[in-house]
Amino acid sequence: MATFFHRLSAVQNYRWVSVALIAAMILLPVLFMRLGALEWVASLAGLPVYVALVVLTYRRLRDANLSGWWIVLMILVVNLGPRWDGLEPLSFHVSHLIHLIPVALGWLVRAPQTVAGTNVRPDGLRLG
């Protein structure tokens, strides 16, 4: 299981997997409500997808040598600013964009390159 998350936390894979997880996290509760489930059951349907996104983002940030504390922004819930009532049971506040900061960091920050023990300089030129 760890190798599965390690492979998905590579920046190329993380980008498309994070988009798919965010879409699933939004669409699953809506689908459950359309099928007639209770609101709390529909909300619970997106929870495993959310946990997978948090774990994958944590792995991605650690691979990029960033602090794992960035994940706190994904977990804390602050409802500030204008509110938009989306499809039932979803409602969005402007402050929910804070949850996407660690995901954006995972998209943008690359893992450091290791060149120790090789004859290649960090700028790509060969030594000697």
GROMACS .gro file of C-alpha atoms in nm:
model
  128
    1MET     CA    1   0.000   0.000   0.000
    2ALA     CA    2   0.287   0.235   0.078
    3THR     CA    3   0.438   0.182  -0.268
    4PHE     CA    4   0.098   0.262  -0.422
    5PHE     CA    5   0.084   0.600  -0.244
    6HIS     CA    6   0.453   0.660  -0.316
    7ARG     CA    7   0.398   0.606  -0.688
    8LEU     CA    8   0.091   0.835  -0.691
    9SER     CA    9   0.274   1.106  -0.497
   10ALA     CA   10   0.513   1.169  -0.786
   11VAL     CA   11   0.431   1.514  -0.924
   12GLN     CA   12   0.319   1.388  -1.267
   13ASN     CA   13   0.074   1.138  -1.115
   14TYR     CA   14  -0.028   1.360  -0.824
   15ARG     CA   15  -0.168   1.629  -1.051
   16TRP     CA   16  -0.427   1.414  -1.225
   17VAL     CA   17  -0.503   1.201  -0.917
   18SER     CA   18  -0.568   1.509  -0.700
   19VAL     CA   19  -0.807   1.653  -0.959
   20ALA     CA   20  -0.991   1.320  -0.979
   21LEU     CA   21  -1.014   1.295  -0.598
   22ILE     CA   22  -1.144   1.651  -0.563
   23ALA     CA   23  -1.405   1.586  -0.832
   24ALA     CA   24  -1.509   1.259  -0.665
   25MET     CA   25  -1.524   1.430  -0.326
   26ILE     CA   26  -1.773   1.681  -0.469
   27LEU     CA   27  -1.974   1.450  -0.693
   28LEU     CA   28  -2.021   1.151  -0.459
   29PRO     CA   29  -2.240   1.332  -0.203
   30VAL     CA   30  -2.445   1.487  -0.484
   31LEU     CA   31  -2.495   1.147  -0.644
   32PHE     CA   32  -2.600   0.993  -0.313
   33MET     CA   33  -2.854   1.272  -0.255
   34ARG     CA   34  -2.995   1.224  -0.605
   35LEU     CA   35  -3.036   0.852  -0.527
   36GLY     CA   36  -3.242   0.942  -0.220
   37ALA     CA   37  -2.989   0.894   0.062
   38LEU     CA   38  -3.004   1.099   0.379
   39GLU     CA   39  -2.783   1.408   0.395
   40TRP     CA   40  -2.546   1.264   0.657
   41VAL     CA   41  -2.506   0.941   0.458
   42ALA     CA   42  -2.430   1.141   0.144
   43SER     CA   43  -2.172   1.347   0.331
   44LEU     CA   44  -2.013   1.034   0.471
   45ALA     CA   45  -1.978   0.894   0.117
   46GLY     CA   46  -1.711   1.152   0.032
   47LEU     CA   47  -1.512   1.094   0.351
   48PRO     CA   48  -1.289   0.806   0.223
   49VAL     CA   49  -1.204   1.011  -0.085
   50TYR     CA   50  -1.117   1.310   0.134
   51VAL     CA   51  -0.894   1.095   0.356
   52ALA     CA   52  -0.719   0.958   0.046
   53LEU     CA   53  -0.657   1.314  -0.077
   54VAL     CA   54  -0.514   1.420   0.259
   55VAL     CA   55  -0.282   1.115   0.278
   56LEU     CA   56  -0.169   1.155  -0.081
   57THR     CA   57  -0.107   1.530  -0.035
   58TYR     CA   58   0.090   1.461   0.282
   59ARG     CA   59   0.309   1.210   0.095
   60ARG     CA   60   0.357   1.456  -0.192
   61LEU     CA   61   0.459   1.738   0.041
   62ARG     CA   62   0.703   1.513   0.228
   63ASP     CA   63   0.854   1.396  -0.103
   64ALA     CA   64   0.910   1.762  -0.192
   65ASN     CA   65   1.080   1.819   0.147
   66LEU     CA   66   0.803   2.047   0.271
   67SER     CA   67   0.657   2.038   0.619
   68GLY     CA   68   0.371   1.801   0.684
   69TRP     CA   69   0.206   2.079   0.885
   70TRP     CA   70   0.064   2.218   0.562
   71ILE     CA   71  -0.197   1.943   0.593
   72VAL     CA   72  -0.352   2.134   0.885
   73LEU     CA   73  -0.494   2.378   0.628
   74MET     CA   74  -0.685   2.088   0.470
   75ILE     CA   75  -0.826   1.969   0.801
   76LEU     CA   76  -0.927   2.296   0.969
   77VAL     CA   77  -1.274   2.414   0.874
   78VAL     CA   78  -1.342   2.787   0.876
   79ASN     CA   79  -1.663   2.918   0.723
   80LEU     CA   80  -1.590   3.282   0.643
   81GLY     CA   81  -1.689   3.503   0.358
   82PRO     CA   82  -1.971   3.474   0.110
   83ARG     CA   83  -2.160   3.146   0.093
   84TRP     CA   84  -2.276   2.967  -0.217
   85ASP     CA   85  -2.531   2.688  -0.188
   86GLY     CA   86  -2.440   2.437  -0.452
   87LEU     CA   87  -2.615   2.117  -0.533
   88GLU     CA   88  -2.768   1.960  -0.225
   89PRO     CA   89  -2.594   1.887   0.029
   90LEU     CA   90  -2.301   2.108  -0.072
   91SER     CA   91  -2.243   2.465   0.038
   92PHE     CA   92  -1.922   2.654  -0.028
   93HIS     CA   93  -1.763   2.950   0.150
   94VAL     CA   94  -1.481   3.157   0.006
   95SER     CA   95  -1.262   3.042   0.294
   96HIS     CA   96  -1.285   2.683   0.166
   97LEU     CA   97  -1.023   2.779  -0.091
   98ILE     CA   98  -0.772   2.763   0.197
   99HIS     CA   99  -0.812   2.384   0.185
  100LEU     CA  100  -0.658   2.384  -0.162
  101ILE     CA  101  -0.330   2.552  -0.062
  102PRO     CA  102  -0.153   2.221   0.024
  103VAL     CA  103  -0.284   2.068  -0.299
  104ALA     CA  104  -0.149   2.365  -0.497
  105LEU     CA  105   0.188   2.328  -0.323
  106GLY     CA  106   0.189   1.961  -0.421
  107TRP     CA  107   0.129   2.064  -0.780
  108LEU     CA  108   0.400   2.329  -0.791
  109VAL     CA  109   0.691   2.217  -0.572
  110ARG     CA  110   0.921   1.958  -0.720
  111ALA     CA  111   1.120   1.701  -0.522
  112PRO     CA  112   1.485   1.794  -0.480
  113GLN     CA  113   1.722   1.621  -0.719
  114THR     CA  114   1.985   1.399  -0.565
  115VAL     CA  115   2.318   1.393  -0.743
  116ALA     CA  116   2.536   1.260  -0.461
  117GLY     CA  117   2.770   0.986  -0.573
  118THR     CA  118   2.747   1.067  -0.942
  119ASN     CA  119   2.968   1.262  -1.172
  120VAL     CA  120   2.690   1.501  -1.272
  121ARG     CA  121   2.674   1.855  -1.137
  122PRO     CA  122   2.338   2.000  -1.028
  123ASP     CA  123   2.324   2.212  -1.344
  124GLY     CA  124   2.339   1.896  -1.559
  125LEU     CA  125   2.702   1.919  -1.671
  126ARG     CA  126   2.940   1.628  -1.623
  127LEU     CA  127   3.243   1.657  -1.397
  128GLY     CA  128   3.594   1.591  -1.529
   0.00000   0.00000   0.00000
